Short mmCIF file of C-alpha atoms in Angstrom, two decimals:
data_model
loop_
_atom_site.label_atom_id
_atom_site.label_comp_id
_atom_site.label_asym_id
_atom_site.label_seq_id
_atom_site.Cartn_x
_atom_site.Cartn_y
_atom_site.Cartn_z
CA UNK A 1 94.03 85.13 -34.45
CA UNK A 2 97.14 87.98 -34.16
CA UNK A 3 98.76 88.37 -30.50
CA UNK A 4 97.72 90.91 -28.98
CA UNK A 5 99.95 94.79 -29.17
CA UNK A 6 100.31 94.89 -25.56
CA UNK A 7 101.56 91.49 -25.57
CA UNK A 8 104.28 92.10 -28.79
CA UNK A 9 105.32 94.65 -26.63
CA UNK A 10 105.82 93.05 -23.13
CA UNK A 11 107.82 89.94 -24.84
CA UNK A 12 109.73 91.87 -27.36
CA UNK A 13 110.69 94.37 -24.59
CA UNK A 14 111.09 91.41 -21.86
CA UNK A 15 114.08 89.34 -24.71
CA UNK A 16 115.96 93.22 -25.52
CA UNK A 17 116.36 93.60 -21.57
CA UNK A 18 117.63 89.89 -21.67
CA UNK A 19 120.10 90.87 -23.95
CA UNK A 20 121.26 94.17 -22.48
CA UNK A 21 121.69 91.75 -19.14
CA UNK A 22 123.78 88.70 -20.41
CA UNK A 23 125.71 90.25 -23.77
CA UNK A 24 128.99 91.50 -24.25
CA UNK A 25 127.93 95.11 -26.00
CA UNK A 26 127.73 95.51 -29.02
CA UNK A 27 125.30 92.84 -29.50
CA UNK A 28 122.74 91.39 -32.64
CA UNK A 29 119.01 91.07 -31.68
CA UNK A 30 117.49 89.65 -35.46
CA UNK A 31 113.41 89.64 -35.28
CA UNK A 32 110.56 89.92 -37.19
CA UNK A 33 109.58 93.65 -38.78
CA UNK A 34 106.70 93.63 -37.23
CA UNK A 35 108.25 92.93 -33.77
CA UNK A 36 111.04 95.60 -34.13
CA UNK A 37 108.70 98.04 -35.65
CA UNK A 38 106.60 97.69 -32.12
CA UNK A 39 109.91 97.91 -30.18
CA UNK A 40 111.38 101.13 -32.07
CA UNK A 41 108.36 102.82 -31.16
CA UNK A 42 108.36 102.08 -27.74
CA UNK A 43 111.58 102.92 -27.10
CA UNK A 44 111.51 105.84 -28.97
CA UNK A 45 108.01 107.34 -28.88
CA UNK A 46 108.29 107.87 -32.51
CA UNK A 47 106.11 106.39 -34.87
CA UNK A 48 107.58 104.18 -36.82
CA UNK A 49 106.69 103.17 -40.66
CA UNK A 50 106.68 99.39 -41.72
CA UNK A 51 110.01 97.99 -41.37
CA UNK A 52 111.24 96.19 -44.92
CA UNK A 53 112.62 93.12 -46.03
CA UNK A 54 116.17 92.56 -44.35
CA UNK A 55 116.07 96.03 -42.61
CA UNK A 56 119.21 96.70 -40.53
CA UNK A 57 118.60 99.57 -37.36
CA UNK A 58 121.17 100.77 -35.39
CA UNK A 59 119.98 101.09 -31.82
CA UNK A 60 121.98 102.78 -29.10
CA UNK A 61 120.47 102.69 -25.65
CA UNK A 62 121.74 104.17 -22.48
CA UNK A 63 122.10 101.34 -19.85
CA UNK A 64 118.28 99.92 -20.20
CA UNK A 65 116.82 103.66 -21.74
CA UNK A 66 116.67 105.13 -25.40
CA UNK A 67 119.30 106.68 -26.77
CA UNK A 68 119.05 107.14 -30.67
CA UNK A 69 118.50 105.12 -33.46
CA UNK A 70 118.64 104.72 -37.49
CA UNK A 71 118.08 103.03 -40.36
CA UNK A 72 121.13 101.62 -42.13
CA UNK A 73 121.02 101.31 -46.21
#
């Protein structure tokens, strides 16, 4: 069956925090569209439409807090 929504959020959020804590900025994170959609929704508090294949979002964080995002076209 499908992974529960709460587990997806926790897993993806922890992965992003790991990157924030260990990578030199800027960092590139590549993930499945569904995981990206969940993460962006949680970070921004906004409803995110389905993420198309090969979509690229630019996300700015302030520390570990969401700043802004935009879909690059």
